[in-house]
Amino acid sequence: MKLGAVIITMGNRPAELQDLLDSVAKQQGPPIEVAVVGNGSPLPPLPPGLRTVELSENLGIPGGRNVGIELFGPGGSDVDVLLFLDDDGLLPHQDTGELLREAFAADPRLGIVSFRIADPETGVTQRRHVPRLRASDPMRTSRVTTFLGGASAVRTAVIGEVGPLPAEFFYAHEETDLAWRALDAGWMIDYRSDLVLHHPATSPARHAVYHRLVARNRVWLARRNLPWPLVPAYLGVWFALTVLRRPSRPALRAWLGGFREGWATPCGERRPMKWRTVWRLTRLGRPPII
């Protein structure tokens, strides 16, 4: 089973990027091929043998990863599985690649694997990095309904069947969009606590456009993927949760602006999931109204 890795970078973390590349090169088993995408920036000096491209503009996280996928042939067809890794992450264990090969080989319907993200200093996994509602125990491996975009592995057959990440999202919720489409096609998603990516603990709100894009893309996600009766329920729950969390006034204003934008702008192709997929999501512990 051939593995590839897609890494997008803004060129501002060359030391961290090199550490990540070193950790990928040290993986046991057959070498993992690597594609590095300069997302609107020049690439720093890199080791020979990598697949690389420098984009003239920042296409966002999903857009940049989609370009990286194509560096492995149409839909990533040169390899069987693609790892998506943040450029300031690090694979601390050398058996991660082999464990992935074993997992995908053992389960032909396993489409996506989400890694456990841990802070390199404390070993702590932030609650938001456990892709399920019952997130208090990050050491519990389970079937899940979404995944962590910068610490994951996707079977290229999934991309070939349901399409790539939604580039128009730019940032936020693009993983859930792909996950819902994959689940609707009958694929499975696993969260594996033994597959670790070291990544410094951060707040997603460090991105200036965080609140607007989170709200806009939440609306787009529902409009694209949910049966119409569930759209108001899903968005109503998230609207209420956002207000109850009492964000700052500027944050709430940005969030409300994004929420309006999500309704007023095109969301891309609508492919509502089957009702049996809604039931599958519910059985997996996350009905698509939460």
Short mmCIF file of C-alpha atoms in Angstrom, two decimals, residues 19-267:
data_model
loop_
_atom_site.label_atom_id
_atom_site.label_comp_id
_atom_site.label_asym_id
_atom_site.label_seq_id
_atom_site.Cartn_x
_atom_site.Cartn_y
_atom_site.Cartn_z
CA ASP A 19 11.42 18.85 11.21
CA LEU A 20 8.14 17.50 9.83
CA LEU A 21 9.82 16.30 6.64
CA ASP A 22 12.51 14.58 8.72
CA SER A 23 9.85 12.81 10.79
CA VAL A 24 8.11 11.58 7.62
CA ALA A 25 11.41 10.37 6.17
CA LYS A 26 12.09 8.34 9.34
CA GLN A 27 8.86 6.32 9.05
CA GLN A 28 9.32 2.56 8.99
CA GLY A 29 8.45 0.60 5.87
CA PRO A 30 8.47 1.81 2.26
CA PRO A 31 9.26 5.53 1.90
CA ILE A 32 6.33 7.95 2.00
CA GLU A 33 6.39 10.27 -0.98
CA VAL A 34 5.87 13.94 -0.09
CA ALA A 35 4.24 16.86 -1.93
CA VAL A 36 4.81 20.38 -0.60
CA VAL A 37 2.60 23.25 -1.78
CA GLY A 38 3.73 26.85 -1.39
CA ASN A 39 0.29 28.35 -0.80
CA GLY A 40 0.75 31.84 -2.21
CA SER A 41 4.39 32.00 -1.15
CA PRO A 42 7.82 30.80 -2.30
CA LEU A 43 9.04 27.53 -0.88
CA PRO A 44 12.06 27.45 1.43
CA PRO A 45 15.01 25.22 0.47
CA LEU A 46 13.82 21.61 0.52
CA PRO A 47 15.40 18.18 0.28
CA PRO A 48 15.61 16.67 -3.22
CA GLY A 49 13.01 14.20 -4.45
CA LEU A 50 9.88 16.00 -3.25
CA ARG A 51 6.92 16.92 -5.44
CA THR A 52 6.54 20.67 -5.17
CA VAL A 53 4.58 23.62 -6.52
CA GLU A 54 4.51 27.33 -5.69
CA LEU A 55 1.09 28.97 -6.07
CA SER A 56 0.86 32.63 -7.00
CA GLU A 57 -2.02 33.15 -4.55
CA ASN A 58 -3.22 31.67 -1.29
CA LEU A 59 -6.00 29.22 -2.19
CA GLY A 60 -6.86 28.51 1.43
CA ILE A 61 -6.40 25.22 3.25
CA PRO A 62 -8.72 23.00 1.17
CA GLY A 63 -7.66 24.61 -2.12
CA GLY A 64 -3.98 24.17 -1.31
CA ARG A 65 -4.49 20.55 -0.27
CA ASN A 66 -6.41 19.85 -3.48
CA VAL A 67 -3.43 21.10 -5.49
CA GLY A 68 -1.21 18.80 -3.44
CA ILE A 69 -3.50 15.85 -4.19
CA GLU A 70 -3.09 16.45 -7.92
CA LEU A 71 0.70 16.39 -7.57
CA PHE A 72 0.18 12.63 -7.06
CA GLY A 73 -1.70 12.30 -10.34
CA PRO A 74 -5.43 12.80 -11.03
CA GLY A 75 -7.22 12.45 -7.69
CA GLY A 76 -3.96 11.32 -6.07
CA SER A 77 -4.03 8.09 -8.11
CA ASP A 78 -0.26 7.49 -7.86
CA VAL A 79 -0.75 6.39 -4.23
CA ASP A 80 -3.34 4.49 -2.21
CA VAL A 81 -3.52 6.78 0.83
CA LEU A 82 -2.67 10.45 1.32
CA LEU A 83 -1.63 11.95 4.65
CA PHE A 84 -2.56 15.60 5.24
CA LEU A 85 -0.10 17.14 7.71
CA ASP A 86 0.19 20.67 9.12
CA ASP A 87 3.58 22.21 8.36
CA ASP A 88 4.20 22.94 12.06
CA GLY A 89 3.34 19.38 13.07
CA LEU A 90 5.64 16.42 13.71
CA LEU A 91 5.21 12.64 13.66
CA PRO A 92 6.92 11.60 16.94
CA HIS A 93 6.59 7.85 16.36
CA GLN A 94 8.30 6.02 13.51
CA ASP A 95 5.61 3.35 13.10
CA THR A 96 2.77 5.69 12.10
CA GLY A 97 3.07 4.86 8.41
CA GLU A 98 3.08 1.11 9.05
CA LEU A 99 0.08 1.36 11.37
CA LEU A 100 -1.80 3.23 8.65
CA ARG A 101 -0.96 0.60 6.06
CA GLU A 102 -2.21 -2.12 8.39
CA ALA A 103 -5.43 -0.24 9.20
CA PHE A 104 -6.40 0.47 5.60
CA ALA A 105 -5.42 -3.03 4.43
CA ALA A 106 -7.46 -4.69 7.18
CA ASP A 107 -10.68 -2.77 6.47
CA PRO A 108 -11.53 -2.16 2.78
CA ARG A 109 -14.32 0.27 3.75
CA LEU A 110 -12.11 2.39 5.98
CA GLY A 111 -11.86 5.65 4.07
CA ILE A 112 -10.38 8.19 6.49
CA VAL A 113 -8.25 8.06 9.63
CA SER A 114 -7.98 10.99 12.05
CA PHE A 115 -4.85 11.22 14.22
CA ARG A 116 -4.60 12.34 17.84
CA ILE A 117 -3.04 15.80 18.09
CA ALA A 118 -0.91 16.32 21.18
CA ASP A 119 1.05 19.32 22.41
CA PRO A 120 4.77 18.42 22.25
CA GLU A 121 5.52 20.10 25.59
CA THR A 122 2.63 18.84 27.73
CA GLY A 123 1.29 15.87 25.78
CA VAL A 124 -2.20 17.34 26.22
CA THR A 125 -4.81 16.85 23.49
CA GLN A 126 -7.20 19.78 23.28
CA ARG A 127 -10.85 18.83 23.51
CA ARG A 128 -11.59 20.42 20.13
CA HIS A 129 -9.08 18.03 18.54
CA VAL A 130 -11.13 14.96 19.42
CA PRO A 131 -13.65 14.67 16.55
CA ARG A 132 -16.67 13.48 18.50
CA LEU A 133 -19.11 14.87 21.06
CA ARG A 134 -17.81 12.68 23.92
CA ALA A 135 -14.33 14.16 23.84
CA SER A 136 -13.27 13.88 27.48
CA ASP A 137 -11.05 10.83 26.83
CA PRO A 138 -8.72 11.52 23.87
CA MET A 139 -7.06 8.13 24.38
CA ARG A 140 -10.20 6.25 23.28
CA THR A 141 -10.14 5.10 19.67
CA SER A 142 -13.53 5.06 17.97
CA ARG A 143 -15.53 5.39 14.78
CA VAL A 144 -16.33 9.05 14.18
CA THR A 145 -18.20 11.30 11.73
CA THR A 146 -15.50 13.85 10.89
CA PHE A 147 -11.72 14.22 11.06
CA LEU A 148 -8.88 16.65 11.71
CA GLY A 149 -7.68 18.12 8.44
CA GLY A 150 -4.00 18.66 9.31
CA ALA A 151 -3.54 15.29 11.02
CA SER A 152 -5.28 12.71 8.90
CA ALA A 153 -5.01 10.10 6.16
CA VAL A 154 -7.52 9.66 3.34
CA ARG A 155 -7.80 6.72 0.96
CA THR A 156 -7.50 8.14 -2.56
CA ALA A 157 -10.42 5.95 -3.65
CA VAL A 158 -12.61 8.18 -1.45
CA ILE A 159 -11.46 11.28 -3.33
CA GLY A 160 -12.02 9.48 -6.62
CA GLU A 161 -15.58 8.59 -5.64
CA VAL A 162 -16.88 11.68 -3.82
CA GLY A 163 -14.52 14.41 -5.01
CA PRO A 164 -11.88 16.54 -3.27
CA LEU A 165 -12.15 19.05 -0.44
CA PRO A 166 -14.46 22.03 -1.08
CA ALA A 167 -11.94 24.69 -2.16
CA GLU A 168 -14.49 27.50 -1.85
CA PHE A 169 -14.60 27.01 1.94
CA PHE A 170 -11.02 28.41 2.17
CA TYR A 171 -10.84 27.63 5.90
CA ALA A 172 -13.09 25.74 8.38
CA HIS A 173 -15.49 22.81 8.05
CA GLU A 174 -14.00 21.51 4.79
CA GLU A 175 -13.16 18.22 6.55
CA THR A 176 -16.75 17.68 7.68
CA ASP A 177 -18.00 18.35 4.15
CA LEU A 178 -15.72 15.62 2.78
CA ALA A 179 -16.51 13.33 5.73
CA TRP A 180 -20.27 13.57 5.21
CA ARG A 181 -19.90 12.83 1.50
CA ALA A 182 -17.65 9.86 2.29
CA LEU A 183 -20.06 8.47 4.88
CA ASP A 184 -22.94 8.91 2.44
CA ALA A 185 -21.00 6.77 -0.04
CA GLY A 186 -20.56 4.01 2.55
CA TRP A 187 -17.02 4.71 3.77
CA MET A 188 -15.98 4.63 7.43
CA ILE A 189 -13.92 7.11 9.48
CA ASP A 190 -11.77 6.17 12.48
CA TYR A 191 -10.19 8.32 15.19
CA ARG A 192 -6.98 6.57 16.26
CA SER A 193 -5.41 7.67 19.53
CA ASP A 194 -2.24 5.69 18.80
CA LEU A 195 -1.49 7.71 15.66
CA VAL A 196 -0.05 10.94 17.03
CA LEU A 197 0.86 14.28 15.49
CA HIS A 198 2.72 16.68 17.75
CA HIS A 199 1.40 20.21 17.27
CA PRO A 200 1.62 23.24 19.58
CA ALA A 201 -1.62 23.98 21.43
CA THR A 202 -3.25 26.97 19.75
CA SER A 203 -6.60 28.73 19.46
CA PRO A 204 -8.33 28.65 16.07
CA ALA A 205 -9.44 32.24 16.71
CA ARG A 206 -5.86 33.34 16.01
CA HIS A 207 -6.94 33.57 12.36
CA ALA A 208 -8.40 37.03 11.68
CA VAL A 209 -11.24 35.66 9.57
CA TYR A 210 -12.03 32.75 11.90
CA HIS A 211 -15.46 33.81 13.17
CA ARG A 212 -16.79 34.89 9.76
CA LEU A 213 -15.64 31.80 7.88
CA VAL A 214 -16.75 29.38 10.60
CA ALA A 215 -20.27 30.82 10.41
CA ARG A 216 -20.42 31.12 6.63
CA ASN A 217 -19.10 27.62 6.05
CA ARG A 218 -21.45 26.14 8.65
CA VAL A 219 -24.36 27.42 6.57
CA TRP A 220 -22.77 26.21 3.35
CA LEU A 221 -22.14 22.80 4.91
CA ALA A 222 -25.82 22.42 5.78
CA ARG A 223 -27.09 23.76 2.47
CA ARG A 224 -24.81 21.43 0.50
CA ASN A 225 -25.24 18.20 2.43
CA LEU A 226 -28.33 17.98 4.64
CA PRO A 227 -31.91 17.07 3.68
CA TRP A 228 -33.91 20.30 3.76
CA PRO A 229 -35.91 19.43 6.93
CA LEU A 230 -32.63 19.19 8.89
CA VAL A 231 -31.09 22.44 7.65
CA PRO A 232 -32.99 24.80 10.01
CA ALA A 233 -32.57 22.37 12.93
CA TYR A 234 -28.80 22.08 12.43
CA LEU A 235 -28.24 25.80 11.97
CA GLY A 236 -30.65 26.71 14.76
CA VAL A 237 -28.72 24.55 17.23
CA TRP A 238 -25.40 26.14 16.21
CA PHE A 239 -26.86 29.64 16.33
CA ALA A 240 -28.07 29.01 19.89
CA LEU A 241 -24.77 27.45 20.98
CA THR A 242 -22.81 30.39 19.61
CA VAL A 243 -24.93 32.90 21.53
CA LEU A 244 -24.76 30.83 24.74
CA ARG A 245 -20.97 30.77 24.55
CA ARG A 246 -21.08 34.58 24.90
CA PRO A 247 -18.41 35.59 22.39
CA SER A 248 -17.05 39.11 22.45
CA ARG A 249 -19.08 41.75 20.62
CA PRO A 250 -16.64 41.99 17.67
CA ALA A 251 -16.53 38.20 17.40
CA LEU A 252 -20.30 37.89 17.47
CA ARG A 253 -20.65 40.66 14.89
CA ALA A 254 -18.21 38.83 12.58
CA TRP A 255 -20.02 35.53 13.18
CA LEU A 256 -23.43 37.04 12.35
CA GLY A 257 -21.98 38.59 9.20
CA GLY A 258 -20.66 35.19 8.14
CA PHE A 259 -23.99 33.54 8.94
CA ARG A 260 -25.78 36.01 6.64
CA GLU A 261 -23.11 35.52 3.98
CA GLY A 262 -23.68 31.77 4.07
CA TRP A 263 -27.30 32.26 3.03
CA ALA A 264 -26.66 35.04 0.50
CA THR A 265 -23.84 33.44 -1.49
CA PRO A 266 -23.59 30.28 -3.63
CA CYS A 267 -22.54 27.22 -1.63
#
